[in-house]
Amino acid sequence: MFVSLPAQISICRDLPNVEVITFSLNGISDLEPLNQCQNLSELYLRKNNIASLNELFYLKNLPRLKVLWLSENPCCGSDPHRYRMTVLRNLPSLQKLDNQAVTEEELSQALVDGEEITAPPARRRMEGSCSASTECSAAESTVETESELLSFSLEETNKIREQLGMKPVPKDKFSSSSPQETDCSRKTRNNVLNAILLLTKELDAEGLEIVQQTVGRRLQALRKRELQEE
């Protein structure tokens, strides 16, 4: 199973069999929901809001994790060597870190230069709604530009639409969404798309046909309403 798209990482608590997770550019700061993903082999978390390497505590008991992309997070700090050594000391099964292959020499050196993480980080915030928590602020500071987020969302949204047998969304139509739309509302929309994609992977042919018919009826209704509005 593969998880992509901007989404709340908490969804991973319900996906123990997930194998590949792509949550880059998503304002994530807490890796605790991943600690039950025992089949996870690849994890992409580039450009998030992970402040402490102590978050690696939640990845230490994932036996199949081979690929981790954690660069461009605050936890990487100003010392690339210390950062890499600490990650490898705590996750010695990694074969690739930040798109760079891990060597036997590095794993040996990590035992000397890396810091061992033995406890989870202190929680820095209470879980809450997007409008009331600091998660939205973190997302706003992590995503570098509005156009970058739109481009990322368009690409991933069209991947979902393709798997559902739907036409891709044109770039001009996608980027014309209201400038007042908040990051939170955009996340909510993408979370719904993400959930749909995950559920389709669990359906058989009969179930997928039902989904296709339902989507077709929904599209017809939306197109009819658009024509009426015009």
mmCIF file of C-alpha atoms in Angstrom:
data_model
loop_
_atom_site.group_PDB
_atom_site.id
_atom_site.type_symbol
_atom_site.label_atom_id
_atom_site.label_comp_id
_atom_site.label_asym_id
_atom_site.label_seq_id
_atom_site.Cartn_x
_atom_site.Cartn_y
_atom_site.Cartn_z
ATOM 1 C CA MET A 1 0.000 0.000 0.000
ATOM 2 C CA PHE A 2 1.164 3.499 -0.860
ATOM 3 C CA VAL A 3 0.176 6.754 0.883
ATOM 4 C CA SER A 4 0.742 10.083 -0.813
ATOM 5 C CA LEU A 5 -0.756 13.581 -0.955
ATOM 6 C CA PRO A 6 -0.825 16.355 1.600
ATOM 7 C CA ALA A 7 -2.673 14.700 4.472
ATOM 8 C CA GLN A 8 -2.735 14.367 8.238
ATOM 9 C CA ILE A 9 -0.167 11.828 9.356
ATOM 10 C CA SER A 10 -2.620 10.540 11.964
ATOM 11 C CA ILE A 11 -4.247 8.470 9.204
ATOM 12 C CA CYS A 12 -1.264 6.099 9.464
ATOM 13 C CA ARG A 13 -2.556 4.766 12.789
ATOM 14 C CA ASP A 14 -5.198 2.958 10.756
ATOM 15 C CA LEU A 15 -2.777 1.680 8.096
ATOM 16 C CA PRO A 16 -0.507 -0.904 9.762
ATOM 17 C CA ASN A 17 0.306 -2.537 6.415
ATOM 18 C CA VAL A 18 1.367 0.605 4.559
ATOM 19 C CA GLU A 19 4.714 0.155 2.793
ATOM 20 C CA VAL A 20 5.506 3.544 1.225
ATOM 21 C CA ILE A 21 4.575 6.959 2.660
ATOM 22 C CA THR A 22 5.129 10.314 0.945
ATOM 23 C CA PHE A 23 4.287 13.226 3.250
ATOM 24 C CA SER A 24 6.688 15.900 1.994
ATOM 25 C CA LEU A 25 5.650 19.573 2.178
ATOM 26 C CA ASN A 26 2.984 18.896 4.767
ATOM 27 C CA GLY A 27 3.816 20.732 8.007
ATOM 28 C CA ILE A 28 4.314 17.461 9.907
ATOM 29 C CA SER A 29 6.014 17.695 13.294
ATOM 30 C CA ASP A 30 5.047 14.453 15.066
ATOM 31 C CA LEU A 31 6.054 10.955 13.897
ATOM 32 C CA GLU A 32 4.278 9.020 16.654
ATOM 33 C CA PRO A 33 1.474 7.773 14.324
ATOM 34 C CA LEU A 34 4.084 5.817 12.336
ATOM 35 C CA ASN A 35 5.270 3.570 15.158
ATOM 36 C CA GLN A 36 2.772 0.807 14.312
ATOM 37 C CA CYS A 37 3.535 0.697 10.576
ATOM 38 C CA GLN A 38 5.549 -2.504 10.760
ATOM 39 C CA ASN A 39 5.643 -3.014 6.978
ATOM 40 C CA LEU A 40 6.882 0.492 6.193
ATOM 41 C CA SER A 41 9.914 0.351 3.894
ATOM 42 C CA GLU A 42 10.099 3.881 2.422
ATOM 43 C CA LEU A 43 9.318 7.166 4.181
ATOM 44 C CA TYR A 44 9.556 10.590 2.516
ATOM 45 C CA LEU A 45 9.277 13.575 4.890
ATOM 46 C CA ARG A 46 11.227 16.301 3.105
ATOM 47 C CA LYS A 47 10.400 19.939 3.966
ATOM 48 C CA ASN A 48 8.241 19.410 7.020
ATOM 49 C CA ASN A 49 8.345 20.872 10.529
ATOM 50 C CA ILE A 50 10.104 18.070 12.419
ATOM 51 C CA ALA A 51 11.994 19.981 15.091
ATOM 52 C CA SER A 52 13.779 17.226 17.023
ATOM 53 C CA LEU A 53 15.699 14.119 16.037
ATOM 54 C CA ASN A 54 14.073 12.508 19.074
ATOM 55 C CA GLU A 55 11.138 11.881 16.731
ATOM 56 C CA LEU A 56 13.289 9.040 15.352
ATOM 57 C CA PHE A 57 12.307 7.149 18.500
ATOM 58 C CA TYR A 58 9.044 6.263 16.761
ATOM 59 C CA LEU A 59 10.871 4.757 13.778
ATOM 60 C CA LYS A 60 13.370 2.606 15.657
ATOM 61 C CA ASN A 61 11.100 -0.434 15.835
ATOM 62 C CA LEU A 62 10.161 -0.499 12.158
ATOM 63 C CA PRO A 63 12.115 -3.535 10.919
ATOM 64 C CA ARG A 64 11.595 -3.002 7.186
ATOM 65 C CA LEU A 65 12.414 0.703 6.910
ATOM 66 C CA LYS A 66 15.146 0.998 4.275
ATOM 67 C CA VAL A 67 14.668 4.463 2.750
ATOM 68 C CA LEU A 68 14.224 7.718 4.683
ATOM 69 C CA TRP A 69 14.182 11.257 3.281
ATOM 70 C CA LEU A 70 14.249 13.725 6.155
ATOM 71 C CA SER A 71 16.248 16.628 4.736
ATOM 72 C CA GLU A 72 15.103 20.265 4.930
ATOM 73 C CA ASN A 73 13.525 19.800 8.354
ATOM 74 C CA PRO A 74 14.531 21.886 11.402
ATOM 75 C CA CYS A 75 15.867 18.735 13.099
ATOM 76 C CA CYS A 76 18.670 18.509 10.533
ATOM 77 C CA GLY A 77 20.363 21.475 12.236
ATOM 78 C CA SER A 78 23.536 23.181 11.120
ATOM 79 C CA ASP A 79 25.839 20.151 11.418
ATOM 80 C CA PRO A 80 25.128 17.721 8.541
ATOM 81 C CA HIS A 81 27.604 15.137 9.853
ATOM 82 C CA ARG A 82 26.092 14.981 13.337
ATOM 83 C CA TYR A 83 22.607 14.803 11.848
ATOM 84 C CA ARG A 84 23.454 11.920 9.519
ATOM 85 C CA MET A 85 25.401 10.019 12.155
ATOM 86 C CA THR A 86 22.546 10.323 14.665
ATOM 87 C CA VAL A 87 19.978 9.088 12.161
ATOM 88 C CA LEU A 88 22.140 6.106 11.185
ATOM 89 C CA ARG A 89 22.970 5.191 14.764
ATOM 90 C CA ASN A 90 19.277 4.918 15.560
ATOM 91 C CA LEU A 91 18.179 3.455 12.232
ATOM 92 C CA PRO A 92 21.090 1.180 11.210
ATOM 93 C CA SER A 93 18.908 -0.779 8.775
ATOM 94 C CA LEU A 94 18.614 2.179 6.419
ATOM 95 C CA GLN A 95 20.044 1.652 2.951
ATOM 96 C CA LYS A 96 19.444 5.203 1.774
ATOM 97 C CA LEU A 97 19.148 8.458 3.727
ATOM 98 C CA ASP A 98 18.153 11.701 1.977
ATOM 99 C CA ASN A 99 18.659 10.133 -1.439
ATOM 100 C CA GLN A 100 22.235 9.122 -0.563
ATOM 101 C CA ALA A 101 23.273 5.494 -0.132
ATOM 102 C CA VAL A 102 24.374 4.398 3.332
ATOM 103 C CA THR A 103 27.818 2.766 3.563
ATOM 104 C CA GLU A 104 29.194 0.249 6.055
ATOM 105 C CA GLU A 105 31.828 2.808 7.035
ATOM 106 C CA GLU A 106 29.126 5.321 7.932
ATOM 107 C CA LEU A 107 27.285 2.795 10.067
ATOM 108 C CA SER A 108 30.471 2.068 11.999
ATOM 109 C CA GLN A 109 31.256 5.764 12.412
ATOM 110 C CA ALA A 110 27.697 6.430 13.569
ATOM 111 C CA LEU A 111 28.353 4.330 16.670
ATOM 112 C CA VAL A 112 30.998 6.885 17.635
ATOM 113 C CA ASP A 113 29.673 10.193 16.343
ATOM 114 C CA GLY A 114 25.926 9.648 16.504
ATOM 115 C CA GLU A 115 23.681 10.319 19.471
ATOM 116 C CA GLU A 116 21.565 7.415 20.684
ATOM 117 C CA ILE A 117 17.899 8.261 21.152
ATOM 118 C CA THR A 118 16.294 6.339 23.994
ATOM 119 C CA ALA A 119 13.112 8.288 24.696
ATOM 120 C CA PRO A 120 10.390 10.041 22.704
ATOM 121 C CA PRO A 121 10.350 13.838 22.537
ATOM 122 C CA ALA A 122 8.275 15.876 24.947
ATOM 123 C CA ARG A 123 5.041 16.811 23.270
ATOM 124 C CA ARG A 124 5.137 20.428 22.187
ATOM 125 C CA ARG A 125 1.474 20.894 21.477
ATOM 126 C CA MET A 126 -1.955 19.474 22.146
ATOM 127 C CA GLU A 127 -3.763 17.746 19.301
ATOM 128 C CA GLY A 128 -6.595 19.961 18.141
ATOM 129 C CA SER A 129 -8.504 21.279 15.206
ATOM 130 C CA CYS A 130 -6.607 22.861 12.359
ATOM 131 C CA SER A 131 -8.040 26.275 13.049
ATOM 132 C CA ALA A 132 -6.946 26.281 16.705
ATOM 133 C CA SER A 133 -3.601 24.463 16.685
ATOM 134 C CA THR A 134 -0.093 25.458 15.696
ATOM 135 C CA GLU A 135 -0.086 22.808 12.970
ATOM 136 C CA CYS A 136 -1.559 25.240 10.474
ATOM 137 C CA SER A 137 1.086 27.832 11.327
ATOM 138 C CA ALA A 138 3.751 25.195 10.860
ATOM 139 C CA ALA A 139 2.312 24.282 7.488
ATOM 140 C CA GLU A 140 2.254 27.909 6.420
ATOM 141 C CA SER A 141 5.895 28.407 7.375
ATOM 142 C CA THR A 142 7.012 25.145 5.771
ATOM 143 C CA VAL A 143 5.445 25.579 2.357
ATOM 144 C CA GLU A 144 7.726 28.059 0.665
ATOM 145 C CA THR A 145 5.303 29.588 -1.816
ATOM 146 C CA GLU A 146 1.643 29.337 -2.783
ATOM 147 C CA SER A 147 2.564 28.264 -6.306
ATOM 148 C CA GLU A 148 4.741 25.447 -4.955
ATOM 149 C CA LEU A 149 1.869 24.048 -2.929
ATOM 150 C CA LEU A 150 -0.553 24.359 -5.846
ATOM 151 C CA SER A 151 1.852 22.566 -8.180
ATOM 152 C CA PHE A 152 2.417 19.772 -5.653
ATOM 153 C CA SER A 153 -1.313 19.378 -4.955
ATOM 154 C CA LEU A 154 -2.221 19.389 -8.645
ATOM 155 C CA GLU A 155 0.234 16.619 -9.468
ATOM 156 C CA GLU A 156 -0.882 14.407 -6.618
ATOM 157 C CA THR A 157 -4.582 15.147 -7.108
ATOM 158 C CA ASN A 158 -4.349 14.113 -10.744
ATOM 159 C CA LYS A 159 -2.675 10.851 -9.741
ATOM 160 C CA ILE A 160 -5.745 10.042 -7.665
ATOM 161 C CA ARG A 161 -8.123 11.082 -10.436
ATOM 162 C CA GLU A 162 -6.242 8.857 -12.901
ATOM 163 C CA GLN A 163 -6.570 5.847 -10.598
ATOM 164 C CA LEU A 164 -10.284 6.550 -10.258
ATOM 165 C CA GLY A 165 -10.684 6.719 -14.033
ATOM 166 C CA MET A 166 -11.279 10.478 -14.011
ATOM 167 C CA LYS A 167 -9.850 13.157 -16.290
ATOM 168 C CA PRO A 168 -6.960 15.260 -14.896
ATOM 169 C CA VAL A 169 -7.684 18.744 -13.628
ATOM 170 C CA PRO A 170 -6.288 21.456 -15.965
ATOM 171 C CA LYS A 171 -3.658 23.633 -14.328
ATOM 172 C CA ASP A 172 -5.494 26.870 -15.060
ATOM 173 C CA LYS A 173 -8.681 25.594 -13.452
ATOM 174 C CA PHE A 174 -6.897 24.166 -10.419
ATOM 175 C CA SER A 175 -4.882 27.291 -9.665
ATOM 176 C CA SER A 176 -7.899 29.568 -9.998
ATOM 177 C CA SER A 177 -9.290 28.518 -6.623
ATOM 178 C CA SER A 178 -10.191 31.293 -4.252
ATOM 179 C CA PRO A 179 -7.123 33.073 -2.848
ATOM 180 C CA GLN A 180 -8.917 33.188 0.496
ATOM 181 C CA GLU A 181 -8.921 29.398 0.752
ATOM 182 C CA THR A 182 -6.883 28.444 3.814
ATOM 183 C CA ASP A 183 -4.254 25.744 4.087
ATOM 184 C CA CYS A 184 -6.587 23.952 6.490
ATOM 185 C CA SER A 185 -9.499 23.752 4.071
ATOM 186 C CA ARG A 186 -7.135 22.611 1.322
ATOM 187 C CA LYS A 187 -5.809 19.892 3.624
ATOM 188 C CA THR A 188 -9.340 18.754 4.415
ATOM 189 C CA ARG A 189 -10.156 18.416 0.713
ATOM 190 C CA ASN A 190 -6.971 16.496 0.017
ATOM 191 C CA ASN A 191 -7.527 14.238 3.021
ATOM 192 C CA VAL A 192 -10.854 13.195 1.503
ATOM 193 C CA LEU A 193 -9.131 12.395 -1.801
ATOM 194 C CA ASN A 194 -6.430 10.482 0.045
ATOM 195 C CA ALA A 195 -8.993 8.414 1.941
ATOM 196 C CA ILE A 196 -10.808 7.562 -1.288
ATOM 197 C CA LEU A 197 -7.586 6.331 -2.890
ATOM 198 C CA LEU A 198 -6.707 4.182 0.107
ATOM 199 C CA LEU A 199 -10.158 2.623 0.226
ATOM 200 C CA THR A 200 -10.148 1.756 -3.477
ATOM 201 C CA LYS A 201 -7.081 -0.403 -2.912
ATOM 202 C CA GLU A 202 -9.125 -2.577 -0.552
ATOM 203 C CA LEU A 203 -12.028 -3.128 -2.983
ATOM 204 C CA ASP A 204 -12.595 -5.996 -5.385
ATOM 205 C CA ALA A 205 -13.846 -5.582 -8.969
ATOM 206 C CA GLU A 206 -17.488 -5.406 -7.912
ATOM 207 C CA GLY A 207 -16.760 -2.743 -5.320
ATOM 208 C CA LEU A 208 -14.745 -0.676 -7.789
ATOM 209 C CA GLU A 209 -17.602 -0.806 -10.296
ATOM 210 C CA ILE A 210 -19.943 0.597 -7.644
ATOM 211 C CA VAL A 211 -17.464 3.393 -6.926
ATOM 212 C CA GLN A 212 -17.117 4.153 -10.630
ATOM 213 C CA GLN A 213 -20.892 4.353 -11.061
ATOM 214 C CA THR A 214 -21.243 6.590 -8.021
ATOM 215 C CA VAL A 215 -18.460 8.892 -9.206
ATOM 216 C CA GLY A 216 -20.036 9.040 -12.661
ATOM 217 C CA ARG A 217 -23.402 10.095 -11.238
ATOM 218 C CA ARG A 218 -21.741 12.673 -9.032
ATOM 219 C CA LEU A 219 -19.797 14.141 -11.960
ATOM 220 C CA GLN A 220 -22.946 14.366 -14.051
ATOM 221 C CA ALA A 221 -24.717 16.228 -11.244
ATOM 222 C CA LEU A 222 -21.816 18.659 -10.830
ATOM 223 C CA ARG A 223 -21.567 19.324 -14.556
ATOM 224 C CA LYS A 224 -25.309 19.922 -14.744
ATOM 225 C CA ARG A 225 -25.073 22.420 -11.902
ATOM 226 C CA GLU A 226 -22.135 24.188 -13.563
ATOM 227 C CA LEU A 227 -24.106 24.543 -16.779
ATOM 228 C CA GLN A 228 -27.044 25.970 -14.868
ATOM 229 C CA GLU A 229 -24.813 28.487 -13.126
ATOM 230 C CA GLU A 230 -23.349 29.599 -16.444
#
